[in-house]
């Protein structure tokens, strides 16, 4: 180390040199980390639980923290974040209200378009409003740089479990919707899981952009639809591209069989969720 | 507060109650925050700068931190993260090596397909290897919950600036590639900026998934191409869907005019970058 650099370098060059050094350190660490701005006192007060009970639950603060991180990462709340029940309900209601469209291939194409337009928009809106989703993303983006190895492994396991549950859930939904609408995968090897992963990627990638450039992402598009102009969100339009790439009309479609299978699968889901 | 809850509740119920309380606190704060695991001593040592000089650059540690966060968020390094020079170069080289394909609409379609297949794959690989990109994502996902308002505003401005530079850069690239390949936007109102935003969303959304579910995202797809089987990454396949949705062959294409314009724009870029 030398002294007096600031006299030979301008202040700006000194700052740049220091910031470059700091960036190298951050990069070697694999990025930034996530912290919980939360104290045990806050949790005790919020839960209405005594300090004695709290220490019985977690003798060390670190243990509480890793359990909380796993909880934030894990499938316990995924039901309300990336996986949005309202989206599923909306899609199913569009089918229920326009059953007559299932009779022709043109009608089915129109129905697919309408479902994508409305459901992807709903899914996007739910996502960007969700602090839980943002937390999930922040944990994912920082998992590689989480300093403690045991903590990193446990949080990553929770993230993986949440992702697997989400993808599985969405894949079942896409497969069922494709069947009732008379579509099938263009590449059977793709699998509905990977369709679900790409579909979620478009919506979540745009969700991230929306946090910093809302004006660009939120401006609606007016597209010419089968019955006149339609308003599309950018997320739905991009998602529609992914869907059109990955599925195609099923030449073996039979409306009665499809409807029977669809009703049976809905009934089955109703029974399983009780 | 009451005492002795742990005797009336099982340990698991007590923990659940406390974790639920902690989740409510995190949610009210708008999510988790990002920290820099970096001390001024580390920076001094890495930069080879004295403590006196460091304090001249930033009298308070908080000021150093916010400058570093802005730097990590900002366009200074975006050149090496989401915007990947190798991707641009690869796409341009595919065009240069297959100029004869520009003569027919079938050839141009084949060229577009080949560029997407290879360039999107390169872009995806560069992204997931980048600690800078992960940091950018982590800052974006946590910006709304950054506690200090002044800091939040400054970091958000840097994120916005980086995003604007990136999108502008990519939009120019997509517009130029579309022109040389004989394509145009299906919806002129969309603009190449929004095409760039959706394209980046697919790649980045899958990049996030790759961090936790590498096996699903990295498994290649074998698709039947114009000259036999081709290996596609999931990112390229999804990106191709977005591209096919948003652009269409330009009926007014003239190969000589397109090539002249393309060569001029490359020459112009060469001059500007000097």
Short mmCIF file of C-alpha atoms in Angstrom, two decimals:
data_model
loop_
_atom_site.label_atom_id
_atom_site.label_comp_id
_atom_site.label_asym_id
_atom_site.label_seq_id
_atom_site.Cartn_x
_atom_site.Cartn_y
_atom_site.Cartn_z
CA UNK A 1 0.00 0.00 0.00
CA UNK A 2 1.13 3.51 -0.71
CA UNK A 3 -0.09 6.76 0.77
CA UNK A 4 -1.10 9.96 -0.95
CA UNK A 5 -2.73 8.36 -4.02
CA UNK A 6 -5.47 10.97 -3.85
CA UNK A 7 -3.02 13.71 -4.66
CA UNK A 8 -1.84 11.99 -7.83
CA UNK A 9 -5.23 10.69 -8.90
CA UNK A 10 -8.36 12.70 -9.21
CA UNK A 11 -11.03 11.85 -6.65
CA UNK A 12 -13.06 10.22 -9.38
CA UNK A 13 -10.24 7.92 -10.40
CA UNK A 14 -9.68 6.95 -6.77
CA UNK A 15 -13.35 6.11 -6.33
CA UNK A 16 -13.37 4.12 -9.55
CA UNK A 17 -10.32 2.16 -8.41
CA UNK A 18 -11.97 1.35 -5.10
CA UNK A 19 -15.30 0.47 -6.68
CA UNK A 20 -13.57 -1.81 -9.18
CA UNK A 21 -11.81 -3.54 -6.28
CA UNK A 22 -15.14 -3.90 -4.46
CA UNK A 23 -16.77 -5.36 -7.59
CA UNK A 24 -14.01 -7.94 -7.85
CA UNK A 25 -14.66 -8.95 -4.23
CA UNK A 26 -18.40 -9.23 -4.85
CA UNK A 27 -17.79 -11.26 -7.98
CA UNK A 28 -15.41 -13.64 -6.21
CA UNK A 29 -18.10 -14.17 -3.56
CA UNK A 30 -20.49 -15.10 -6.39
CA UNK A 31 -22.72 -12.04 -5.95
CA UNK A 32 -24.55 -10.32 -3.13
CA UNK A 33 -26.40 -12.01 -0.25
CA UNK A 34 -29.86 -11.71 1.15
CA UNK A 35 -30.57 -10.61 4.73
CA UNK A 36 -33.61 -10.80 6.88
CA UNK A 37 -34.27 -7.41 8.48
CA UNK A 38 -36.06 -9.09 11.34
CA UNK A 39 -35.25 -9.50 15.04
CA UNK A 40 -36.45 -12.18 17.42
CA UNK A 41 -38.15 -9.45 19.46
CA UNK A 42 -40.24 -8.50 16.43
CA UNK A 43 -41.27 -12.12 15.91
CA UNK A 44 -42.14 -12.64 19.59
CA UNK A 45 -44.32 -9.56 19.57
CA UNK A 46 -46.04 -10.39 16.28
CA UNK A 47 -46.75 -13.98 17.34
CA UNK A 48 -47.70 -13.11 20.93
CA UNK A 49 -45.24 -15.68 22.26
CA UNK A 50 -42.91 -15.43 25.27
CA UNK A 51 -39.12 -15.32 25.06
CA UNK A 52 -38.94 -18.64 26.92
CA UNK A 53 -41.12 -20.33 24.32
CA UNK A 54 -39.14 -18.75 21.50
CA UNK A 55 -35.86 -20.10 22.91
CA UNK A 56 -37.46 -23.50 23.30
CA UNK A 57 -38.39 -23.44 19.59
CA UNK A 58 -34.95 -22.24 18.46
CA UNK A 59 -32.11 -22.15 21.00
CA UNK A 60 -29.96 -20.19 18.52
CA UNK A 61 -30.96 -17.28 16.31
CA UNK A 62 -29.11 -18.85 13.35
CA UNK A 63 -31.42 -21.86 13.56
CA UNK A 64 -34.48 -19.65 13.46
CA UNK A 65 -33.05 -17.77 10.46
CA UNK A 66 -32.35 -20.84 8.36
CA UNK A 67 -35.82 -22.24 9.11
CA UNK A 68 -37.35 -18.93 8.11
CA UNK A 69 -35.30 -18.78 4.89
CA UNK A 70 -36.40 -22.33 4.02
CA UNK A 71 -39.96 -21.36 4.78
CA UNK A 72 -39.74 -18.29 2.54
CA UNK A 73 -38.15 -20.41 -0.19
CA UNK A 74 -40.33 -23.42 0.23
CA UNK A 75 -43.59 -24.76 -1.12
CA UNK A 76 -45.60 -23.74 1.94
CA UNK A 77 -46.54 -20.41 0.37
CA UNK A 78 -45.99 -21.21 -3.32
CA UNK A 79 -49.71 -21.75 -3.47
CA UNK A 80 -50.21 -18.02 -3.41
CA UNK A 81 -47.25 -16.75 -5.41
CA UNK A 82 -46.09 -18.02 -8.78
CA UNK A 83 -48.93 -20.52 -8.79
CA UNK A 84 -52.02 -18.37 -8.88
CA UNK A 85 -55.33 -20.12 -8.21
CA UNK A 86 -57.22 -17.23 -9.79
CA UNK A 87 -55.45 -17.88 -13.10
CA UNK A 88 -56.54 -21.52 -13.13
CA UNK A 89 -60.10 -20.59 -12.19
CA UNK A 90 -60.30 -17.91 -14.87
CA UNK A 91 -59.09 -20.32 -17.57
CA UNK A 92 -61.60 -22.98 -16.50
CA UNK A 93 -64.42 -20.44 -16.47
CA UNK A 94 -63.64 -19.25 -20.00
CA UNK A 95 -63.96 -22.89 -21.17
CA UNK A 96 -67.20 -23.37 -19.24
CA UNK A 97 -68.77 -20.21 -20.69
CA UNK A 98 -67.84 -20.93 -24.31
CA UNK A 99 -68.40 -24.68 -24.64
CA UNK A 100 -69.94 -24.25 -28.11
CA UNK A 101 -66.52 -23.19 -29.43
CA UNK A 102 -65.18 -26.70 -28.81
CA UNK A 103 -67.20 -27.99 -31.79
CA UNK A 104 -64.92 -26.62 -34.54
CA UNK A 105 -61.16 -26.30 -34.95
CA UNK A 106 -61.59 -22.55 -35.58
CA UNK A 107 -63.61 -22.26 -32.37
CA UNK A 108 -60.98 -24.14 -30.38
CA UNK A 109 -58.26 -21.87 -31.74
CA UNK A 110 -60.32 -18.85 -30.68
CA UNK A 111 -60.84 -20.34 -27.23
CA UNK A 112 -57.13 -21.02 -26.76
CA UNK A 113 -56.35 -17.44 -27.75
CA UNK A 114 -58.94 -16.01 -25.35
CA UNK A 115 -57.74 -18.16 -22.45
CA UNK A 116 -54.11 -17.18 -23.00
CA UNK A 117 -54.99 -13.51 -23.35
CA UNK A 118 -56.93 -13.37 -20.10
CA UNK A 119 -55.22 -15.96 -17.91
CA UNK A 120 -51.63 -14.89 -18.65
CA UNK A 121 -52.60 -11.31 -17.88
CA UNK A 122 -54.14 -12.37 -14.56
CA UNK A 123 -51.09 -14.47 -13.73
CA UNK A 124 -48.75 -11.57 -14.47
CA UNK A 125 -50.74 -9.12 -12.32
CA UNK A 126 -50.82 -11.53 -9.39
CA UNK A 127 -47.08 -12.09 -9.68
CA UNK A 128 -45.90 -8.49 -9.68
CA UNK A 129 -48.11 -7.73 -6.67
CA UNK A 130 -46.54 -10.56 -4.66
CA UNK A 131 -43.80 -9.85 -2.10
CA UNK A 132 -43.50 -13.62 -1.71
CA UNK A 133 -42.61 -14.08 -5.35
CA UNK A 134 -39.97 -11.32 -5.14
CA UNK A 135 -38.50 -13.04 -2.09
CA UNK A 136 -38.39 -16.34 -3.95
CA UNK A 137 -36.55 -14.66 -6.84
CA UNK A 138 -34.11 -12.89 -4.51
CA UNK A 139 -33.29 -16.16 -2.75
CA UNK A 140 -32.79 -17.92 -6.08
CA UNK A 141 -30.52 -15.21 -7.45
CA UNK A 142 -28.36 -15.19 -4.31
CA UNK A 143 -28.31 -18.88 -3.41
CA UNK A 144 -24.88 -19.50 -4.93
CA UNK A 145 -23.33 -16.77 -2.78
CA UNK A 146 -24.99 -17.73 0.51
CA UNK A 147 -21.94 -17.90 2.79
CA UNK A 148 -22.74 -20.82 5.12
CA UNK A 149 -22.66 -24.14 3.26
CA UNK A 150 -25.18 -25.97 5.43
CA UNK A 151 -27.60 -23.08 5.21
CA UNK A 152 -27.07 -22.83 1.45
CA UNK A 153 -27.84 -26.52 0.96
CA UNK A 154 -30.99 -26.39 3.06
CA UNK A 155 -32.36 -23.24 1.40
CA UNK A 156 -31.54 -24.58 -2.06
CA UNK A 157 -33.37 -27.81 -1.27
CA UNK A 158 -36.42 -25.76 -0.31
CA UNK A 159 -36.23 -23.70 -3.49
CA UNK A 160 -35.95 -26.87 -5.57
CA UNK A 161 -38.88 -28.46 -3.80
CA UNK A 162 -41.02 -25.34 -4.35
CA UNK A 163 -40.05 -25.20 -8.02
CA UNK A 164 -40.80 -28.91 -8.50
CA UNK A 165 -44.24 -28.59 -6.88
CA UNK A 166 -45.03 -25.50 -8.95
CA UNK A 167 -43.90 -27.01 -12.26
CA UNK A 168 -45.73 -30.26 -11.58
CA UNK A 169 -48.92 -28.37 -10.72
CA UNK A 170 -48.71 -26.21 -13.84
CA UNK A 171 -47.84 -29.16 -16.10
CA UNK A 172 -51.00 -31.00 -15.02
CA UNK A 173 -53.02 -27.85 -15.70
CA UNK A 174 -51.49 -27.29 -19.18
CA UNK A 175 -51.93 -30.93 -20.11
CA UNK A 176 -55.60 -30.88 -19.12
CA UNK A 177 -56.28 -27.59 -20.91
CA UNK A 178 -54.52 -28.81 -24.06
CA UNK A 179 -56.64 -31.95 -24.07
CA UNK A 180 -59.96 -30.15 -23.68
CA UNK A 181 -59.01 -27.53 -26.31
CA UNK A 182 -57.82 -30.17 -28.79
CA UNK A 183 -54.09 -29.45 -28.72
CA UNK A 184 -51.02 -31.62 -28.15
CA UNK A 185 -47.28 -31.06 -27.83
CA UNK A 186 -45.53 -30.59 -31.18
CA UNK A 187 -42.53 -32.41 -29.69
CA UNK A 188 -43.80 -35.15 -27.38
CA UNK A 189 -40.31 -35.40 -25.84
CA UNK A 190 -40.62 -31.84 -24.56
CA UNK A 191 -43.12 -32.79 -21.88
CA UNK A 192 -45.59 -30.41 -20.27
CA UNK A 193 -43.12 -29.77 -17.43
CA UNK A 194 -40.74 -27.98 -19.76
CA UNK A 195 -43.60 -26.12 -21.43
CA UNK A 196 -44.56 -24.97 -17.92
CA UNK A 197 -40.97 -23.90 -17.20
CA UNK A 198 -40.71 -21.77 -20.36
CA UNK A 199 -44.19 -20.30 -19.89
CA UNK A 200 -43.33 -19.29 -16.32
CA UNK A 201 -40.00 -17.88 -17.52
CA UNK A 202 -41.70 -15.37 -19.86
CA UNK A 203 -44.13 -14.21 -17.19
CA UNK A 204 -41.52 -14.01 -14.41
CA UNK A 205 -38.84 -12.44 -16.63
CA UNK A 206 -41.30 -9.71 -17.56
CA UNK A 207 -42.36 -9.44 -13.91
CA UNK A 208 -38.79 -8.59 -12.98
CA UNK A 209 -38.58 -5.95 -15.72
CA UNK A 210 -41.90 -4.50 -14.55
CA UNK A 211 -40.38 -3.73 -11.14
CA UNK A 212 -37.96 -1.27 -12.72
CA UNK A 213 -39.49 -0.34 -16.11
CA UNK A 214 -43.22 -0.49 -15.49
CA UNK A 215 -44.11 1.88 -18.34
CA UNK A 216 -42.61 -0.34 -21.07
CA UNK A 217 -43.99 -3.60 -19.72
CA UNK A 218 -47.45 -2.37 -18.71
CA UNK A 219 -48.39 -0.53 -21.91
CA UNK A 220 -51.15 -2.68 -23.44
CA UNK A 221 -51.08 -3.85 -27.04
CA UNK A 222 -54.14 -3.65 -29.25
CA UNK A 223 -54.28 -6.70 -31.52
CA UNK A 224 -56.84 -7.55 -34.20
CA UNK A 225 -58.75 -10.58 -32.90
CA UNK A 226 -61.36 -12.84 -34.50
CA UNK A 227 -64.13 -10.51 -33.25
CA UNK A 228 -62.40 -7.14 -33.51
CA UNK A 229 -59.65 -5.35 -31.58
CA UNK A 230 -58.46 -6.96 -28.33
CA UNK A 231 -56.31 -5.59 -25.52
CA UNK A 232 -53.29 -7.79 -24.76
CA UNK A 233 -50.70 -7.47 -22.04
CA UNK A 234 -47.11 -7.91 -23.16
CA UNK A 235 -46.83 -10.95 -20.88
CA UNK A 236 -49.83 -12.66 -22.50
CA UNK A 237 -48.55 -11.85 -26.00
CA UNK A 238 -45.11 -13.32 -25.25
CA UNK A 239 -46.62 -16.32 -23.51
CA UNK A 240 -48.85 -16.93 -26.55
CA UNK A 241 -45.71 -17.15 -28.70
CA UNK A 242 -44.31 -19.86 -26.44
CA UNK A 243 -47.61 -21.76 -26.51
CA UNK A 244 -47.92 -21.58 -30.29
CA UNK A 245 -44.37 -22.82 -30.63
CA UNK A 246 -44.93 -25.79 -28.37
CA UNK A 247 -48.44 -27.07 -29.07
CA UNK A 248 -50.43 -27.84 -32.23
CA UNK A 249 -53.99 -28.95 -33.03
CA UNK A 250 -54.58 -32.62 -32.25
CA UNK A 251 -56.01 -34.28 -35.40
CA UNK A 252 -57.58 -37.06 -33.32
CA UNK A 253 -59.73 -34.68 -31.24
CA UNK A 254 -63.22 -35.80 -30.32
CA UNK A 255 -65.25 -33.26 -28.36
CA UNK A 256 -67.35 -35.77 -26.38
CA UNK A 257 -64.36 -37.83 -25.29
CA UNK A 258 -62.40 -34.69 -24.43
CA UNK A 259 -65.24 -33.24 -22.39
CA UNK A 260 -65.80 -36.53 -20.54
CA UNK A 261 -62.10 -36.75 -19.63
CA UNK A 262 -62.04 -33.10 -18.59
CA UNK A 263 -65.08 -33.47 -16.31
CA UNK A 264 -63.61 -36.61 -14.77
CA UNK A 265 -60.28 -34.91 -14.09
CA UNK A 266 -62.01 -31.90 -12.49
CA UNK A 267 -64.05 -34.25 -10.31
CA UNK A 268 -60.89 -36.10 -9.33
CA UNK A 269 -59.17 -32.85 -8.37
CA UNK A 270 -62.19 -31.80 -6.32
CA UNK A 271 -62.00 -35.08 -4.38
CA UNK A 272 -58.21 -34.84 -3.86
CA UNK A 273 -58.39 -31.29 -2.53
CA UNK A 274 -60.94 -32.14 0.16
CA UNK B 1 -48.27 -12.38 25.73
CA UNK B 2 -48.91 -15.51 27.68
CA UNK B 3 -46.44 -17.96 29.10
CA UNK B 4 -46.36 -21.73 28.79
CA UNK B 5 -47.71 -21.92 25.23
CA UNK B 6 -45.22 -24.68 24.51
CA UNK B 7 -46.95 -26.95 27.00
CA UNK B 8 -50.34 -26.50 25.33
CA UNK B 9 -49.06 -26.53 21.77
CA UNK B 10 -46.76 -29.08 20.27
CA UNK B 11 -43.30 -27.79 19.41
CA UNK B 12 -44.21 -27.98 15.74
CA UNK B 13 -47.29 -25.81 16.20
CA UNK B 14 -45.25 -23.27 18.18
CA UNK B 15 -42.65 -23.08 15.42
CA UNK B 16 -45.33 -22.76 12.76
CA UNK B 17 -46.94 -19.92 14.70
CA UNK B 18 -43.61 -18.10 14.99
CA UNK B 19 -42.69 -18.69 11.36
CA UNK B 20 -46.09 -17.43 10.23
CA UNK B 21 -45.54 -14.29 12.32
CA UNK B 22 -42.08 -13.84 10.78
CA UNK B 23 -43.52 -14.27 7.29
CA UNK B 24 -46.08 -11.55 7.97
CA UNK B 25 -43.26 -9.22 9.05
CA UNK B 26 -41.23 -10.00 5.91
CA UNK B 27 -44.30 -9.47 3.76
CA UNK B 28 -45.11 -6.12 5.37
CA UNK B 29 -41.51 -5.06 4.66
CA UNK B 30 -42.13 -5.96 0.99
CA UNK B 31 -39.70 -8.89 0.98
CA UNK B 32 -36.11 -9.53 1.99
CA UNK B 33 -33.14 -7.17 1.50
CA UNK B 34 -29.76 -7.53 -0.07
CA UNK B 35 -26.53 -7.08 1.85
CA UNK B 36 -22.97 -6.60 0.79
CA UNK B 37 -20.72 -9.00 2.66
CA UNK B 38 -17.82 -6.64 2.23
CA UNK B 39 -15.80 -4.52 4.65
CA UNK B 40 -13.84 -1.36 3.94
CA UNK B 41 -10.70 -3.20 5.02
CA UNK B 42 -11.25 -5.77 2.29
CA UNK B 43 -11.67 -3.02 -0.32
CA UNK B 44 -8.56 -1.13 0.85
CA UNK B 45 -6.50 -4.28 0.63
CA UNK B 46 -7.86 -5.33 -2.77
CA UNK B 47 -7.34 -1.84 -4.26
CA UNK B 48 -3.98 -1.24 -2.56
CA UNK B 49 -5.21 2.09 -1.20
CA UNK B 50 -4.58 3.65 2.22
CA UNK B 51 -7.24 4.20 4.87
CA UNK B 52 -6.71 7.98 4.57
CA UNK B 53 -7.47 7.90 0.86
CA UNK B 54 -10.48 5.66 1.39
CA UNK B 55 -11.97 8.09 3.91
CA UNK B 56 -11.29 10.95 1.52
CA UNK B 57 -13.29 9.09 -1.16
CA UNK B 58 -16.16 8.23 1.19
CA UNK B 59 -16.23 9.83 4.63
CA UNK B 60 -19.04 7.46 5.67
CA UNK B 61 -19.36 3.73 5.01
CA UNK B 62 -23.01 4.20 4.02
CA UNK B 63 -21.94 6.46 1.16
CA UNK B 64 -19.52 3.85 -0.10
CA UNK B 65 -22.23 1.19 0.09
CA UNK B 66 -24.81 3.10 -1.89
CA UNK B 67 -22.23 3.96 -4.57
CA UNK B 68 -21.26 0.31 -4.78
CA UNK B 69 -24.89 -0.82 -5.00
CA UNK B 70 -25.48 1.70 -7.82
CA UNK B 71 -22.36 0.46 -9.53
CA UNK B 72 -23.49 -3.15 -9.25
CA UNK B 73 -26.93 -2.18 -10.53
CA UNK B 74 -25.78 0.20 -13.19
CA UNK B 75 -24.84 0.13 -16.85
CA UNK B 76 -21.10 0.17 -16.13
CA UNK B 77 -20.94 -3.62 -16.19
CA UNK B 78 -24.10 -4.40 -18.15
CA UNK B 79 -21.79 -4.77 -21.12
CA UNK B 80 -20.66 -8.11 -19.77
CA UNK B 81 -23.85 -9.46 -18.23
CA UNK B 82 -27.28 -9.62 -19.85
CA UNK B 83 -25.89 -8.03 -22.98
CA UNK B 84 -23.43 -10.57 -24.29
CA UNK B 85 -21.07 -9.41 -27.06
CA UNK B 86 -20.35 -13.02 -28.01
CA UNK B 87 -24.02 -13.55 -28.84
CA UNK B 88 -24.06 -10.61 -31.24
CA UNK B 89 -20.82 -11.73 -32.86
CA UNK B 90 -22.06 -15.28 -33.27
CA UNK B 91 -25.30 -14.13 -34.94
CA UNK B 92 -23.38 -11.84 -37.32
CA UNK B 93 -20.96 -14.62 -38.20
CA UNK B 94 -23.76 -17.05 -39.05
CA UNK B 95 -25.12 -14.45 -41.50
CA UNK B 96 -21.66 -13.85 -42.99
CA UNK B 97 -21.03 -17.57 -43.50
CA UNK B 98 -24.39 -18.34 -45.11
CA UNK B 99 -24.99 -15.32 -47.37
CA UNK B 100 -26.35 -17.53 -50.16
CA UNK B 101 -29.37 -18.34 -47.97
CA UNK B 102 -30.54 -14.73 -48.22
CA UNK B 103 -31.58 -15.30 -51.86
CA UNK B 104 -34.79 -17.25 -51.11
CA UNK B 105 -37.54 -16.94 -48.51
CA UNK B 106 -36.94 -20.57 -47.52
CA UNK B 107 -33.25 -19.84 -47.08
CA UNK B 108 -33.96 -16.78 -44.93
CA UNK B 109 -36.29 -18.81 -42.75
CA UNK B 110 -33.54 -21.41 -42.32
CA UNK B 111 -31.02 -18.69 -41.47
CA UNK B 112 -33.31 -17.13 -38.85
CA UNK B 113 -33.81 -20.54 -37.29
CA UNK B 114 -30.08 -21.26 -37.20
CA UNK B 115 -29.24 -17.87 -35.69
CA UNK B 116 -31.87 -18.23 -32.97
CA UNK B 117 -30.79 -21.79 -32.18
CA UNK B 118 -27.13 -20.88 -31.74
CA UNK B 119 -27.24 -17.29 -30.46
CA UNK B 120 -29.95 -17.82 -27.83
CA UNK B 121 -28.04 -20.81 -26.52
CA UNK B 122 -24.83 -18.75 -26.28
CA UNK B 123 -26.72 -15.92 -24.57
CA UNK B 124 -28.22 -18.31 -22.03
CA UNK B 125 -24.85 -19.93 -21.22
CA UNK B 126 -23.20 -16.53 -20.71
CA UNK B 127 -26.04 -15.41 -18.45
CA UNK B 128 -26.09 -18.32 -16.04
CA UNK B 129 -22.31 -18.11 -15.64
CA UNK B 130 -22.49 -14.43 -14.65
CA UNK B 131 -22.36 -13.37 -10.99
CA UNK B 132 -23.08 -9.83 -12.21
CA UNK B 133 -26.35 -10.87 -13.75
CA UNK B 134 -27.40 -12.66 -10.56
CA UNK B 135 -26.57 -9.52 -8.59
CA UNK B 136 -28.63 -7.42 -10.98
CA UNK B 137 -31.60 -9.79 -10.52
CA UNK B 138 -31.19 -9.83 -6.73
CA UNK B 139 -31.16 -6.03 -6.61
CA UNK B 140 -34.23 -5.83 -8.85
CA UNK B 141 -36.18 -8.36 -6.79
CA UNK B 142 -35.38 -6.56 -3.52
CA UNK B 143 -35.50 -2.92 -4.61
CA UNK B 144 -39.02 -2.34 -3.27
CA UNK B 145 -37.99 -3.47 0.21
CA UNK B 146 -34.71 -1.54 0.42
CA UNK B 147 -35.16 0.23 3.77
CA UNK B 148 -33.57 3.65 3.17
CA UNK B 149 -35.61 5.74 0.74
CA UNK B 150 -32.73 7.78 -0.65
CA UNK B 151 -30.68 4.65 -1.24
CA UNK B 152 -33.67 2.90 -2.80
CA UNK B 153 -34.25 5.77 -5.24
CA UNK B 154 -30.61 5.92 -6.28
CA UNK B 155 -30.25 2.17 -6.78
CA UNK B 156 -33.54 2.00 -8.67
CA UNK B 157 -32.39 4.80 -10.98
CA UNK B 158 -29.25 2.81 -11.72
CA UNK B 159 -31.26 -0.34 -12.43
CA UNK B 160 -33.55 1.59 -14.76
CA UNK B 161 -30.65 3.15 -16.58
CA UNK B 162 -28.98 -0.25 -17.04
CA UNK B 163 -32.21 -1.78 -18.29
CA UNK B 164 -32.80 1.09 -20.72
CA UNK B 165 -29.27 0.82 -22.14
CA UNK B 166 -29.60 -2.94 -22.47
CA UNK B 167 -33.03 -2.84 -24.14
CA UNK B 168 -31.97 -0.07 -26.52
CA UNK B 169 -28.85 -1.99 -27.48
CA UNK B 170 -30.76 -5.22 -28.10
CA UNK B 171 -33.57 -3.44 -29.99
CA UNK B 172 -31.05 -2.02 -32.48
CA UNK B 173 -29.56 -5.48 -32.89
CA UNK B 174 -32.95 -7.18 -33.46
CA UNK B 175 -34.06 -4.50 -35.87
CA UNK B 176 -30.88 -4.85 -37.93
CA UNK B 177 -31.05 -8.65 -37.94
CA UNK B 178 -34.71 -8.62 -38.95
CA UNK B 179 -33.93 -6.30 -41.86
CA UNK B 180 -31.06 -8.39 -43.23
CA UNK B 181 -33.06 -11.63 -42.80
CA UNK B 182 -36.17 -10.17 -44.47
CA UNK B 183 -38.45 -10.01 -41.46
CA UNK B 184 -40.54 -7.23 -39.92
CA UNK B 185 -42.72 -6.82 -36.83
CA UNK B 186 -46.18 -8.33 -37.20
CA UNK B 187 -47.49 -5.48 -35.05
CA UNK B 188 -45.54 -2.33 -35.89
CA UNK B 189 -46.84 -0.73 -32.67
CA UNK B 190 -45.00 -3.35 -30.64
CA UNK B 191 -41.59 -1.86 -31.37
CA UNK B 192 -38.30 -3.74 -31.22
CA UNK B 193 -37.81 -2.55 -27.61
CA UNK B 194 -40.70 -4.66 -26.41
CA UNK B 195 -39.59 -7.61 -28.54
CA UNK B 196 -36.21 -7.25 -26.81
CA UNK B 197 -37.89 -7.15 -23.38
CA UNK B 198 -39.88 -10.35 -23.99
CA UNK B 199 -36.91 -12.13 -25.57
CA UNK B 200 -34.74 -11.28 -22.57
CA UNK B 201 -37.55 -12.36 -20.23
CA UNK B 202 -37.55 -15.93 -21.62
CA UNK B 203 -33.79 -16.27 -21.38
CA UNK B 204 -33.52 -14.69 -17.91
CA UNK B 205 -36.59 -16.48 -16.54
CA UNK B 206 -35.03 -19.80 -17.59
CA UNK B 207 -31.67 -18.63 -16.23
CA UNK B 208 -33.24 -18.25 -12.80
CA UNK B 209 -34.79 -21.72 -13.00
CA UNK B 210 -31.43 -23.14 -14.08
CA UNK B 211 -29.88 -22.01 -10.79
CA UNK B 212 -32.14 -24.37 -8.86
CA UNK B 213 -33.32 -26.98 -11.39
CA UNK B 214 -30.40 -27.34 -13.77
CA UNK B 215 -31.36 -30.84 -14.92
CA UNK B 216 -34.77 -29.79 -16.30
CA UNK B 217 -33.54 -26.62 -17.99
CA UNK B 218 -30.25 -27.95 -19.38
CA UNK B 219 -31.52 -31.16 -20.98
CA UNK B 220 -31.23 -30.52 -24.74
CA UNK B 221 -34.08 -31.05 -27.16
CA UNK B 222 -33.58 -32.83 -30.48
CA UNK B 223 -35.73 -31.17 -33.14
CA UNK B 224 -36.10 -32.11 -36.78
CA UNK B 225 -34.52 -29.29 -38.79
CA UNK B 226 -34.34 -28.55 -42.52
CA UNK B 227 -31.13 -30.61 -42.79
CA UNK B 228 -31.80 -33.31 -40.22
CA UNK B 229 -31.88 -33.48 -36.41
CA UNK B 230 -30.69 -30.39 -34.50
CA UNK B 231 -29.85 -29.92 -30.83
CA UNK B 232 -31.77 -27.06 -29.22
CA UNK B 233 -31.48 -25.61 -25.74
CA UNK B 234 -34.80 -25.00 -23.99
CA UNK B 235 -33.96 -21.27 -23.88
CA UNK B 236 -33.46 -21.11 -27.66
CA UNK B 237 -36.65 -23.08 -28.30
CA UNK B 238 -38.73 -20.78 -26.09
CA UNK B 239 -37.08 -17.69 -27.53
CA UNK B 240 -37.87 -18.95 -31.05
CA UNK B 241 -41.55 -19.05 -30.08
CA UNK B 242 -41.43 -15.41 -29.03
CA UNK B 243 -39.66 -14.44 -32.25
CA UNK B 244 -42.12 -16.33 -34.46
CA UNK B 245 -45.00 -14.68 -32.65
CA UNK B 246 -43.62 -11.19 -33.13
CA UNK B 247 -42.02 -11.09 -36.57
CA UNK B 248 -43.11 -12.20 -40.06
CA UNK B 249 -41.50 -12.31 -43.53
CA UNK B 250 -41.31 -8.88 -45.13
CA UNK B 251 -42.93 -9.11 -48.60
CA UNK B 252 -40.95 -6.06 -49.80
CA UNK B 253 -37.54 -7.69 -49.15
CA UNK B 254 -34.77 -7.02 -51.64
CA UNK B 255 -31.51 -8.78 -50.92
CA UNK B 256 -29.19 -6.16 -52.44
CA UNK B 257 -30.82 -3.25 -50.63
CA UNK B 258 -30.89 -5.23 -47.37
CA UNK B 259 -27.24 -6.17 -47.65
CA UNK B 260 -26.21 -2.61 -48.49
CA UNK B 261 -28.07 -1.26 -45.45
CA UNK B 262 -26.64 -3.98 -43.23
CA UNK B 263 -23.06 -3.28 -44.32
CA UNK B 264 -23.58 0.45 -43.80
CA UNK B 265 -24.97 -0.06 -40.30
CA UNK B 266 -22.07 -2.34 -39.36
CA UNK B 267 -19.61 0.26 -40.66
CA UNK B 268 -21.42 2.96 -38.69
CA UNK B 269 -21.24 0.88 -35.51
CA UNK B 270 -17.56 0.26 -36.06
CA UNK B 271 -16.95 4.00 -36.33
CA UNK B 272 -19.08 4.80 -33.24
CA UNK B 273 -17.31 2.25 -31.07
CA UNK B 274 -13.89 3.72 -31.76
#
